[in-house]
C-alpha angles and dihedrals in degrees: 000000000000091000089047084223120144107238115204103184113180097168113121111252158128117261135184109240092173140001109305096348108114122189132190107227119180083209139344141190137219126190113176115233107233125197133165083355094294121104106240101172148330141255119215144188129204137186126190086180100105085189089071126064112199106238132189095279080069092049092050090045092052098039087047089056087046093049086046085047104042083054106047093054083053077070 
């Protein structure tokens, strides 16, 4: 989030989601929300199906709901 970079991960692998809460996802990604030139939080996307890679049509879609988002809190 701090670097306000999209990240698209599609290694197998267990993550932490919470505190002490760990999921296996197949591939995730994470779009971070800006407004007012800050980052202020993320969307993300996640995916347990290891049948199913994440491509760049799930990273538009999150980083279009960040920039609505983003926007919207401008507001």
């Amino acid at each position: 989030m701090e670097n306000r970079k999209t990240i698209l991960e599609t290694n197998n692998g267990s993550y932490e989601l919470s505190k002490d809460h760990d999921e296996t996802l197949s591939s995730f990604v994470i779009a971070p929300i800006i407004s007012g030139g800050d980052p202020i939080g993320t969307v993300i996307l996640f995916n347990k199906d290891e049948s199913v890679k994440m491509s760049q049509m799930e990273v538009k879609m999150s980083e279009t709901a960040a920039g609505f988002l983003g926007k919207q809190m401008e507001q």
